[in-house]
mmCIF file of C-alpha atoms in Angstrom:
data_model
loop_
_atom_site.group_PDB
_atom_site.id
_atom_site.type_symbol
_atom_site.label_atom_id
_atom_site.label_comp_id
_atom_site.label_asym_id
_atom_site.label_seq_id
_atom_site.Cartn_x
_atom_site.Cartn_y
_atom_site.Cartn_z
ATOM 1 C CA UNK M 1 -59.692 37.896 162.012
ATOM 2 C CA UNK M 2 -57.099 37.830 159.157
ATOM 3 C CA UNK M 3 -55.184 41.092 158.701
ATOM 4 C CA UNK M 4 -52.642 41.647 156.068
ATOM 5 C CA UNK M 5 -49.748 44.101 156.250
ATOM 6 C CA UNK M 6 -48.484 45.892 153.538
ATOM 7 C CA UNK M 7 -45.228 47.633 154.009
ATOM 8 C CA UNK M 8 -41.659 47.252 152.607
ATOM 9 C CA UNK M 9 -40.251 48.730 155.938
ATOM 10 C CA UNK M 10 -39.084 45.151 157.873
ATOM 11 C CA UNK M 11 -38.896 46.991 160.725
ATOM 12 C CA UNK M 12 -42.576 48.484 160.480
ATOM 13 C CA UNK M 13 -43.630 45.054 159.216
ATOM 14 C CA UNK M 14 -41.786 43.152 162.192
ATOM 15 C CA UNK M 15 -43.696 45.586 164.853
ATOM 16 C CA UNK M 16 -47.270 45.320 163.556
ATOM 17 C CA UNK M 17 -46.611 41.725 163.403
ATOM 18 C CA UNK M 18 -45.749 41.001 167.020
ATOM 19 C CA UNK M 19 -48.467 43.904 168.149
ATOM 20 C CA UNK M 20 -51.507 42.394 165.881
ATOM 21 C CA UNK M 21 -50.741 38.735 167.267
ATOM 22 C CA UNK M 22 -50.240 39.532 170.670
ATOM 23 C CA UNK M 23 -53.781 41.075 170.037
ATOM 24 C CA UNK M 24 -55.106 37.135 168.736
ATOM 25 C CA UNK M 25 -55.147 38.741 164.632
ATOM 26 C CA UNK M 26 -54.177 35.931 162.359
ATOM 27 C CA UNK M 27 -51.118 38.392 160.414
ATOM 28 C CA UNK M 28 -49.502 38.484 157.287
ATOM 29 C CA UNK M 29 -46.957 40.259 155.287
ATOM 30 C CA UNK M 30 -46.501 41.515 152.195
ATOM 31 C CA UNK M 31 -43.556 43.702 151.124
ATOM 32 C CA UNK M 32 -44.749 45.184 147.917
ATOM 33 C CA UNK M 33 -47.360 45.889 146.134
ATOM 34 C CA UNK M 34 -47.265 43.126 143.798
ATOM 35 C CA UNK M 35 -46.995 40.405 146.868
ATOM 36 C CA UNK M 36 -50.265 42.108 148.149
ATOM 37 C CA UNK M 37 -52.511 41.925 145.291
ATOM 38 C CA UNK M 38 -51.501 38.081 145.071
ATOM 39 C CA UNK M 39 -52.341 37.586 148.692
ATOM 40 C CA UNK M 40 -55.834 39.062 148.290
ATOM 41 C CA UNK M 41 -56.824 36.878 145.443
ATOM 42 C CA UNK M 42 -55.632 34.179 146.868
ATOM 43 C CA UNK M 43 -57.508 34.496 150.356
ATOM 44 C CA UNK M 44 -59.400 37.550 151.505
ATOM 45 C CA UNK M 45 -57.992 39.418 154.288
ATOM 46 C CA UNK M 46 -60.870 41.110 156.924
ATOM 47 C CA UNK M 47 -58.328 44.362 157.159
ATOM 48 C CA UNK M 48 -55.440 45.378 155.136
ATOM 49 C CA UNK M 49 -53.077 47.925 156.848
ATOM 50 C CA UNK M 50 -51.456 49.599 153.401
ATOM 51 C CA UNK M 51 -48.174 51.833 153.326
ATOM 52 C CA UNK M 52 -48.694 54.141 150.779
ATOM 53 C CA UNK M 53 -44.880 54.923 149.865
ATOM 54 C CA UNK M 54 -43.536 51.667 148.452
ATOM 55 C CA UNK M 55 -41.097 51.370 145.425
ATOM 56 C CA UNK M 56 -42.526 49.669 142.198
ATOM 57 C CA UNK M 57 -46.552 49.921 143.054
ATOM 58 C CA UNK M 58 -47.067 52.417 145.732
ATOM 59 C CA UNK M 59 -50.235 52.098 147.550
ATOM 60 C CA UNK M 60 -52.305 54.299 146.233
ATOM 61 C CA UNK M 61 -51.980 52.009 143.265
ATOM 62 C CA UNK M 62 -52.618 48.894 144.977
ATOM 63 C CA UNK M 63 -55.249 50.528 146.762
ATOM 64 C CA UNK M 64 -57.472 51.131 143.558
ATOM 65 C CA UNK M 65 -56.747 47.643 142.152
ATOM 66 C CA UNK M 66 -57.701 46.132 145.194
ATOM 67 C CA UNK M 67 -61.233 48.072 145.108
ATOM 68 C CA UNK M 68 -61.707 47.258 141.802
ATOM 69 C CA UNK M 69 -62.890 43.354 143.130
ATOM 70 C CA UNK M 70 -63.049 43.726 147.114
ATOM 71 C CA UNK M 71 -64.440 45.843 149.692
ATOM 72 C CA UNK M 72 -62.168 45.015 152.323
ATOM 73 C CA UNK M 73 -61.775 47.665 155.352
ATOM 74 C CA UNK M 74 -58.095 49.209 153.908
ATOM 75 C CA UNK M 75 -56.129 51.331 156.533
ATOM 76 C CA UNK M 76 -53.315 53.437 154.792
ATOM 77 C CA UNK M 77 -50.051 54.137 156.347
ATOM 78 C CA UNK M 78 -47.470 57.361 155.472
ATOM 79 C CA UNK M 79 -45.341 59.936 156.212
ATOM 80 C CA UNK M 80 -47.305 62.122 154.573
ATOM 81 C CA UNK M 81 -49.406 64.636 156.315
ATOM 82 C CA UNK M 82 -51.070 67.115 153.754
ATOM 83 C CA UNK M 83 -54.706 66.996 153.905
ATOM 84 C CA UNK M 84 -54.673 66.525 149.598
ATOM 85 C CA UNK M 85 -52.398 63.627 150.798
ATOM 86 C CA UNK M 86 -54.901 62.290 152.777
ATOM 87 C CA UNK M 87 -58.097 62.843 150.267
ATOM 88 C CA UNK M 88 -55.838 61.122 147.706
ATOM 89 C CA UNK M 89 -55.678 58.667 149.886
ATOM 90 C CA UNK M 90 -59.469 58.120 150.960
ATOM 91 C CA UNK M 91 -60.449 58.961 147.139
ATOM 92 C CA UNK M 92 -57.930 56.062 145.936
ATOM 93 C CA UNK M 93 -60.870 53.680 147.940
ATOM 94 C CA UNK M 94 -59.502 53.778 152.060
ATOM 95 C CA UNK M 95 -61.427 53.446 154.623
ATOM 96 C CA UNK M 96 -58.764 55.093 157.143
ATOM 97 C CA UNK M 97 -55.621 57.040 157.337
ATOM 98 C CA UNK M 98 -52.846 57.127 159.605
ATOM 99 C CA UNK M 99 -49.482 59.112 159.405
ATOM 100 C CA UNK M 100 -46.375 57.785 160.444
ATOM 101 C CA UNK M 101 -44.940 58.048 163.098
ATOM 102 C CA UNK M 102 -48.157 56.639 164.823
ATOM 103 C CA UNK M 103 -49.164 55.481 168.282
ATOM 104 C CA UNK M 104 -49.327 51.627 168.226
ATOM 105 C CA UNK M 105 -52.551 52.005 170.653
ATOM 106 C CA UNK M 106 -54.208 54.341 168.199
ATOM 107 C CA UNK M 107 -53.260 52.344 165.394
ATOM 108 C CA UNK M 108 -54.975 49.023 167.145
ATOM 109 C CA UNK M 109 -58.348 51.102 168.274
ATOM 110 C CA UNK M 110 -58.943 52.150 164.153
ATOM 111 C CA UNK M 111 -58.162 48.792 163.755
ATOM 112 C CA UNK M 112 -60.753 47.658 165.732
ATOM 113 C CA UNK M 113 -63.420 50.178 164.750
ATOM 114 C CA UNK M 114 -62.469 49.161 160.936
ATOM 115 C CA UNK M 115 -63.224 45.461 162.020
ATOM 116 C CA UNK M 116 -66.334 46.126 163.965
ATOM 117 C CA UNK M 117 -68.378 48.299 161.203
ATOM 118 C CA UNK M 118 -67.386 45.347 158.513
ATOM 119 C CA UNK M 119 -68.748 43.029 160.702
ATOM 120 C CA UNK M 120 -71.553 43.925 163.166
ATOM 121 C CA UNK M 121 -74.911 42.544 162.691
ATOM 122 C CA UNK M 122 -78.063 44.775 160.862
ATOM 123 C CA UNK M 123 -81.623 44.437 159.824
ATOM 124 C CA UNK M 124 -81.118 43.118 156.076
ATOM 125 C CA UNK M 125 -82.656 45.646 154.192
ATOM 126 C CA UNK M 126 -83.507 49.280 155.537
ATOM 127 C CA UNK M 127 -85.934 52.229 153.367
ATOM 128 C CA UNK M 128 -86.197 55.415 153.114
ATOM 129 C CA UNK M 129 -88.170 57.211 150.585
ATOM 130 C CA UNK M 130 -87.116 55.395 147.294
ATOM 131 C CA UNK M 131 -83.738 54.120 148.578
ATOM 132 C CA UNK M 132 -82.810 51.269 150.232
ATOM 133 C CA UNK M 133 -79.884 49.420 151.667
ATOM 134 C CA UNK M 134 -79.352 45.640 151.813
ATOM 135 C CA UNK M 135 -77.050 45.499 154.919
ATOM 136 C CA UNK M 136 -76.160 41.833 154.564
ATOM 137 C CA UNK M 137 -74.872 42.399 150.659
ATOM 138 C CA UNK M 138 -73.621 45.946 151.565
ATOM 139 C CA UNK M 139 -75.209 47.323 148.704
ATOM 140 C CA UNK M 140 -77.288 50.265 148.256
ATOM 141 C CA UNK M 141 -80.475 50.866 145.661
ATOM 142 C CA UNK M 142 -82.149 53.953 144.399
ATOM 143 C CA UNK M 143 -85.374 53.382 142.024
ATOM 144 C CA UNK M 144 -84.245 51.206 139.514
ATOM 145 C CA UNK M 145 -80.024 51.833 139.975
ATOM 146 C CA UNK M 146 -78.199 49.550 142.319
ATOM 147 C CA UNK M 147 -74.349 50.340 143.602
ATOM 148 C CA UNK M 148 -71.635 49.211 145.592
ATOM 149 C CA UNK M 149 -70.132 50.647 148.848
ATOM 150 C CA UNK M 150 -66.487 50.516 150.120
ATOM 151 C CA UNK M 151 -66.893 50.011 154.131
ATOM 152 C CA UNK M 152 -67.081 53.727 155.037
ATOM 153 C CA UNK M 153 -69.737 54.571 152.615
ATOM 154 C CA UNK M 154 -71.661 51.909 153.936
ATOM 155 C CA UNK M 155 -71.171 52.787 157.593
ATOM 156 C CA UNK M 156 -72.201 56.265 157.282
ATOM 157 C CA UNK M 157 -75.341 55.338 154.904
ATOM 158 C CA UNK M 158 -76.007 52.874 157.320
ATOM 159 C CA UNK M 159 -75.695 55.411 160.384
ATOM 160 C CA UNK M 160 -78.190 57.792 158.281
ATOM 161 C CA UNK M 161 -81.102 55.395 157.524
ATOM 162 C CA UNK M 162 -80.921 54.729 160.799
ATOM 163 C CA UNK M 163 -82.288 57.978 161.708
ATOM 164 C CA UNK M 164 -84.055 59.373 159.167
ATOM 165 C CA UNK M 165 -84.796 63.091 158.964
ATOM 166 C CA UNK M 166 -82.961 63.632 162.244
ATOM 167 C CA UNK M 167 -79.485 66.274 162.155
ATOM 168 C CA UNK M 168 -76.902 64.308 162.769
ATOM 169 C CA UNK M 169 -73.888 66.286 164.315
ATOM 170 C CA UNK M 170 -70.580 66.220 162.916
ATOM 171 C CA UNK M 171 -69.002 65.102 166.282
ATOM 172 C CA UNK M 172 -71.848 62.161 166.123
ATOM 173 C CA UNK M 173 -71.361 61.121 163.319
ATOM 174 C CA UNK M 174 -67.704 60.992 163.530
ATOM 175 C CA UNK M 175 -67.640 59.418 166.317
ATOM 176 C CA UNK M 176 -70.155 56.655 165.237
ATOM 177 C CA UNK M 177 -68.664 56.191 162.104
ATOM 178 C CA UNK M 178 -64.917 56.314 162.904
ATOM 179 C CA UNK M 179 -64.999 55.245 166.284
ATOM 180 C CA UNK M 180 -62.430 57.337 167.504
ATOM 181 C CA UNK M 181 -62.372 61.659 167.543
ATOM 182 C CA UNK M 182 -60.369 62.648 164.354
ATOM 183 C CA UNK M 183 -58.298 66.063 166.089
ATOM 184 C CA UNK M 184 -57.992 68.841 163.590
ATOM 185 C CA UNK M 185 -59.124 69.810 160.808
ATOM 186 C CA UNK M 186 -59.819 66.566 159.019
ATOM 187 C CA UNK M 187 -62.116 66.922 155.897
ATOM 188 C CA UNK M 188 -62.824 63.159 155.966
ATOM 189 C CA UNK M 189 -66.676 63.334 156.874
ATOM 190 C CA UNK M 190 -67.190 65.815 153.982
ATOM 191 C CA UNK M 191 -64.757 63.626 151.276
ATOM 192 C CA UNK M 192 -67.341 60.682 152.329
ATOM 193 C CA UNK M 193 -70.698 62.786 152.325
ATOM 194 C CA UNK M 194 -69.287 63.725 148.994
ATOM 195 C CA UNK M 195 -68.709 59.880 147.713
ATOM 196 C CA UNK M 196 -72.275 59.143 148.858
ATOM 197 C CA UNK M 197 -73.757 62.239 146.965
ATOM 198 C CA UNK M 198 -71.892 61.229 144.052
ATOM 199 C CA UNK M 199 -73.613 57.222 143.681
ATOM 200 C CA UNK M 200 -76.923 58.412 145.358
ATOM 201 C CA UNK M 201 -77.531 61.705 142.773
ATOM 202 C CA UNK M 202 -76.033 59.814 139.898
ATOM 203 C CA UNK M 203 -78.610 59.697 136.996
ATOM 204 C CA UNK M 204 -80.325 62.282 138.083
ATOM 205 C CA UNK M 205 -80.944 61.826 140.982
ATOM 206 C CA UNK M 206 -82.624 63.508 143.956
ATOM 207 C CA UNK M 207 -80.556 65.325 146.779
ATOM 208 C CA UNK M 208 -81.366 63.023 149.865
ATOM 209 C CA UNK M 209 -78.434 63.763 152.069
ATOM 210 C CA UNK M 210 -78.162 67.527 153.121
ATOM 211 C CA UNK M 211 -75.894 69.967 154.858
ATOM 212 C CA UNK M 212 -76.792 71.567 157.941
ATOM 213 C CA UNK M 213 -74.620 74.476 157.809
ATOM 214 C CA UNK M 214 -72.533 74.527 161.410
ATOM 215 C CA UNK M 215 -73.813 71.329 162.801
ATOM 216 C CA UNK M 216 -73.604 68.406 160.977
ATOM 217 C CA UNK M 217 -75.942 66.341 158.170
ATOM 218 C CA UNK M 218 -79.445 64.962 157.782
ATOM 219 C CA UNK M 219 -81.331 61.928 155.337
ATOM 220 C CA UNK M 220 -84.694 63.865 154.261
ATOM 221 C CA UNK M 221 -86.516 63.722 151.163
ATOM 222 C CA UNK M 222 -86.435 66.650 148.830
#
């Protein structure tokens, strides 16, 4: 697995370096913005771990540029630790979010959960009702419409076709989706029910994914 690192902190960079190899990741670094978009055109990383404050193109930046031509699992680094820092983060297209100053441990289990949703092997195409979900193209299709899906959004529409009409818990889902318990009070599962709403009710679109208030979420028809 190929993982590029995106950080202009040497120190950060030299760390994640040693840590990822020891761990038998291929690694490489970039130290700005610019140096990153270059590397992923050139050859497509399976993870990119992203610092969001960087001089010249911050991350969120490089974040949406990089989305605009790759799905790649993106993991955001920061010092940040707002929860509108975090949505900005997840809305600019990440998949995960970690503040610094992190545990290397925790950092290497989202890695691996990142790694294992982009890659484990599905069913090619799943239905329900007039939606349906090619699993080897990770893209989605409702009627006649057909979208895209960053990693997440196709983990968690994955996780609901694969139980159709059944309430899904919050704690199940997160912990299905994520792979890890977010502590808190993370919003992430309802910024990502959100994005799916958003693609599967565009054009008019149906509800299909509904809120059960104090539990969790369930994929019913209307």
């Amino acid at each position: 697995m190929h993982i590029l690192v995106v950080d202009d902190d040497q120190k950060i960079t030299a760390l994640l370096y040693r840590a990822l190899s020891h761990q038998g990741y291929d690694v490489e670094i970039a130290h700005d913005g610019f140096q990153a978009i270059a590397h992923v055109a050139q050859k497509q990383p399976d993870l990119i771990v992203l610092d969001v404050l960087m001089p010249g193109l911050d991350g969120i930046r490089v974040c949406k540029r990089i989305r605009q031509e790759s799905t790649v699992p993106i993991l955001m680094l920061t010092a940040k630790d707002e929860v509108t820092d975090r949505v900005v983060g997840l809305d600019s297209g990440a998949d995960d979010y970690l503040v610094k100053p992190f545990e290397l441990e925790e950092l290497l289990a989202r890695i691996r959960a990142l790694l294992r949703r982009s890659t484990s092997p599905e069913e090619d195409v799943l239905h329900f009702s007039d939606l349906s979900l090619d699993t080897a193209g990770r893209r989605a299709q409702r009627s006649a419409r057909t979208f895209d899906l960053t990693a997440t959004e196709y983990e968690l529409l994955l996780l609901f076709m694969q139980n159709p009409r059944r309430v899904l818990p919050r704690h199940y889902i997160m912990e299905k989706v994520w792979g890890y318990d977010f502590e808190g009070e993370s919003n992430v599962l309802e910024v990502y029910v959100g994005y799916l709403r958003q693609k599967l009710e565009a054009d008019g679109g149906s509800r299909i994914i509904y809120t059960v208030r104090g539990v969790g979420y369930v994929l019913r028809e209307t």
